[in-house]
Structures are given as C-alpha cells and as structure tokens.
C-alpha positions as a LaTeX table, in Angstrom:
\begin{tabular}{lrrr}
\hline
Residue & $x$ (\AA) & $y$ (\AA) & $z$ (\AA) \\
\hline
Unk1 & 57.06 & 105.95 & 112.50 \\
Unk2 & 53.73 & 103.83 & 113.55 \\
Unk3 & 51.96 & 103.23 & 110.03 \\
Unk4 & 48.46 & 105.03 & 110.03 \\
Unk5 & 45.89 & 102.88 & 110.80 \\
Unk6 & 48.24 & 100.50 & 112.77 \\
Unk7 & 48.76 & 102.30 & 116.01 \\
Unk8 & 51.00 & 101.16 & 118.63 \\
Unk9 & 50.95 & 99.93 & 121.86 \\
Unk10 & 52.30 & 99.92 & 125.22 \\
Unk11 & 54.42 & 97.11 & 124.63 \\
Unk12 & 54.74 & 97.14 & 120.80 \\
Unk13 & 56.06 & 99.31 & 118.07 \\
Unk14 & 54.95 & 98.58 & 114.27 \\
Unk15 & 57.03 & 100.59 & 111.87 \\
Unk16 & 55.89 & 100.52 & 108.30 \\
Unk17 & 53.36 & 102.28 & 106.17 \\
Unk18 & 50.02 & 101.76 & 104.21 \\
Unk19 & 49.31 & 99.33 & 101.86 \\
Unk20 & 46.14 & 99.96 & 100.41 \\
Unk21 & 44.60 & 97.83 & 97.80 \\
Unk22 & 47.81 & 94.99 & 99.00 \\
Unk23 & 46.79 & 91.75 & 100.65 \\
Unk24 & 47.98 & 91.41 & 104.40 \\
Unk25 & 49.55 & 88.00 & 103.32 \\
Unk26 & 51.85 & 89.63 & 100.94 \\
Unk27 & 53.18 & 92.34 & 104.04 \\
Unk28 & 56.03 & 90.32 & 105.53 \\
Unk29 & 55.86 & 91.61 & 109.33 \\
Unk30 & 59.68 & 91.09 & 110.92 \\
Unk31 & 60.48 & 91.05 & 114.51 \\
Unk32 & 63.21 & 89.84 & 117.24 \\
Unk33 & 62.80 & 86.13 & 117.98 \\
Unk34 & 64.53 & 84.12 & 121.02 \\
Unk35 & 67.42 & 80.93 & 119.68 \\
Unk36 & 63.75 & 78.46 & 119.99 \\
Unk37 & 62.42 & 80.91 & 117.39 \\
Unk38 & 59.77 & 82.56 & 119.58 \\
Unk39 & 59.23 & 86.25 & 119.97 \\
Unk40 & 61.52 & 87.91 & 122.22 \\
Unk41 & 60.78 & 89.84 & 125.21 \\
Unk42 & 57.78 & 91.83 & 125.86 \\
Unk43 & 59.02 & 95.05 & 124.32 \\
Unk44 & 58.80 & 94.80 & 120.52 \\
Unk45 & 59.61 & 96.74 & 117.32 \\
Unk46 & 57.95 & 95.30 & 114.49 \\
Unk47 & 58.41 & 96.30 & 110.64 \\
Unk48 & 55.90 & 95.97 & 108.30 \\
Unk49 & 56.75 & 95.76 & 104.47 \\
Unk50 & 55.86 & 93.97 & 101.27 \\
Unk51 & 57.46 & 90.54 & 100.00 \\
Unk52 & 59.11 & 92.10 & 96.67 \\
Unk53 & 60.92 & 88.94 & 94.08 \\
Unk54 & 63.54 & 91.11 & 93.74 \\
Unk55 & 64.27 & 91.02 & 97.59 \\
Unk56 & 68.25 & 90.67 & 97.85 \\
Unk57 & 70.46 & 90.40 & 101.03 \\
Unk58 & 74.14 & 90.74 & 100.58 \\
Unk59 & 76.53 & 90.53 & 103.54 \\
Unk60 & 80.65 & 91.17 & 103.44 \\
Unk61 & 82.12 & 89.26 & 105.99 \\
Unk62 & 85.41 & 90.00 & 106.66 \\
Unk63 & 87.11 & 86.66 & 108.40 \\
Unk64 & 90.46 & 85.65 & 107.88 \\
Unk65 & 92.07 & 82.17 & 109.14 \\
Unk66 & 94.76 & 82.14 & 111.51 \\
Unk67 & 96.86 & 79.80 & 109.20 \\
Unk68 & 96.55 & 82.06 & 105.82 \\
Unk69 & 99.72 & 84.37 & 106.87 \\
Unk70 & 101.50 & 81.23 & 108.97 \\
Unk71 & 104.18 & 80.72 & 106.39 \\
Unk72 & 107.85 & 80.42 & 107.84 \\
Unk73 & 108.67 & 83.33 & 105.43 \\
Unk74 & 106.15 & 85.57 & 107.81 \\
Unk75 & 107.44 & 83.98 & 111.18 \\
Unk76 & 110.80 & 84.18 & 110.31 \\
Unk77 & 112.09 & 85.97 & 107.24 \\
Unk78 & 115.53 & 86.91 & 108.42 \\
Unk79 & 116.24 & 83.24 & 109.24 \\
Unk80 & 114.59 & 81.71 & 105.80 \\
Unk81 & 117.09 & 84.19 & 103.83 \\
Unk82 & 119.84 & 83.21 & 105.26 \\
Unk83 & 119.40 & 79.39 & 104.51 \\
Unk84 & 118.02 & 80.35 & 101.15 \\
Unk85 & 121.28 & 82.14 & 100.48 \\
Unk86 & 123.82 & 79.74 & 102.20 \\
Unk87 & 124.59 & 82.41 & 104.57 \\
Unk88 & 123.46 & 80.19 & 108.00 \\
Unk89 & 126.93 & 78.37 & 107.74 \\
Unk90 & 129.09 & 80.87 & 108.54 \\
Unk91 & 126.64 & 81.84 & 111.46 \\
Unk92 & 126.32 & 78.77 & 112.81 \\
Unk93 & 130.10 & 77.98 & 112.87 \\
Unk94 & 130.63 & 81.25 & 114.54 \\
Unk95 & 127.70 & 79.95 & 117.35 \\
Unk96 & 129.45 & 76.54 & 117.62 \\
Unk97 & 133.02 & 78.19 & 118.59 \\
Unk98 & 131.77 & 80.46 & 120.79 \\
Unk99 & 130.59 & 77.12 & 122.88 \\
Unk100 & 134.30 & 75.68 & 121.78 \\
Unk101 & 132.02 & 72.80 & 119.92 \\
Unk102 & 133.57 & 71.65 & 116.69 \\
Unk103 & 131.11 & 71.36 & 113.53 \\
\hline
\end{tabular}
C-alpha cells in the first residue's frame, strides 16, 4: 500500500507508511539495483521504513559439499565389509578359478 502523502507513479511504487515527527534521513528507502549498483529498470517498487539498531538479518543456507558423504564406506559398503572382515579372500579365489588363474 502507497504511504499517504507519498503517492505513486506511473513508473514507481513506494510501499511504506507515515513517519511523522521522524527525519527523512533516518527512513532507509530500499529498491532493486542492477550488478553496477544502479537502479534497475524503469518499473520500481520501493519500501520505505525506519533504520531501527536492533535491525537483524538471519539467513539458513542449506549447502552441502559434494565430498562430505564421499567416504568408501558410502560408495561401497558391501565391498569395505568384506575386507574389513577377511571375507574378500575366499571371493577373490573363487574369481581367480573361474579365469583358471592361480592366486
């Protein structure tokens, strides 16, 4: 909602509301900017509010790295517990027969 007072435009939008008695440079006004840190398009939606010193911004970003679950144990379990319990011998002798290769 345009704050009263503020009125819009064709090509602008100010959302906020009135601050009487509050100095203009304490209203932070926020808007779209380009990457050179210009305003953005023609078309804009502006907020209006006050600069508070409690102001917080918390953000939960939820990355994970490709090499956190790259373990062999992940890849490979059914292969790590068999040389873990000795039991890749047996299998392997079994492989090198079927070839007629001798261990």
């Amino acid at each position: 909602m345009a704050a009263p007072g503020q009125g819009t435009t064709a090509d602008q939008q100010i959302l906020g509301s009135q601050w009487l008695g509050l100095s203009q440079h304490l209203i932070a006004k926020i808007y779209p900017v380009d990457n050179k840190g210009l305003r953005a398009g023609q078309e804009q939606i502006e907020v209006h509010a006050p600069v508070t010193a409690g102001g917080n911004m918390e953000a939960t970003l939820n990355w994970q790295s490709p090499f956190e679950q790259s373990s062999p144990d992940s890849k490979a379990p059914a292969l790590i517990a068999m040389l873990q319990s000795g039991a890749l011998v047996p299998g392997m002798n079994d492989f090198y027969s079927f070839f007629g290769w001798k261990c």
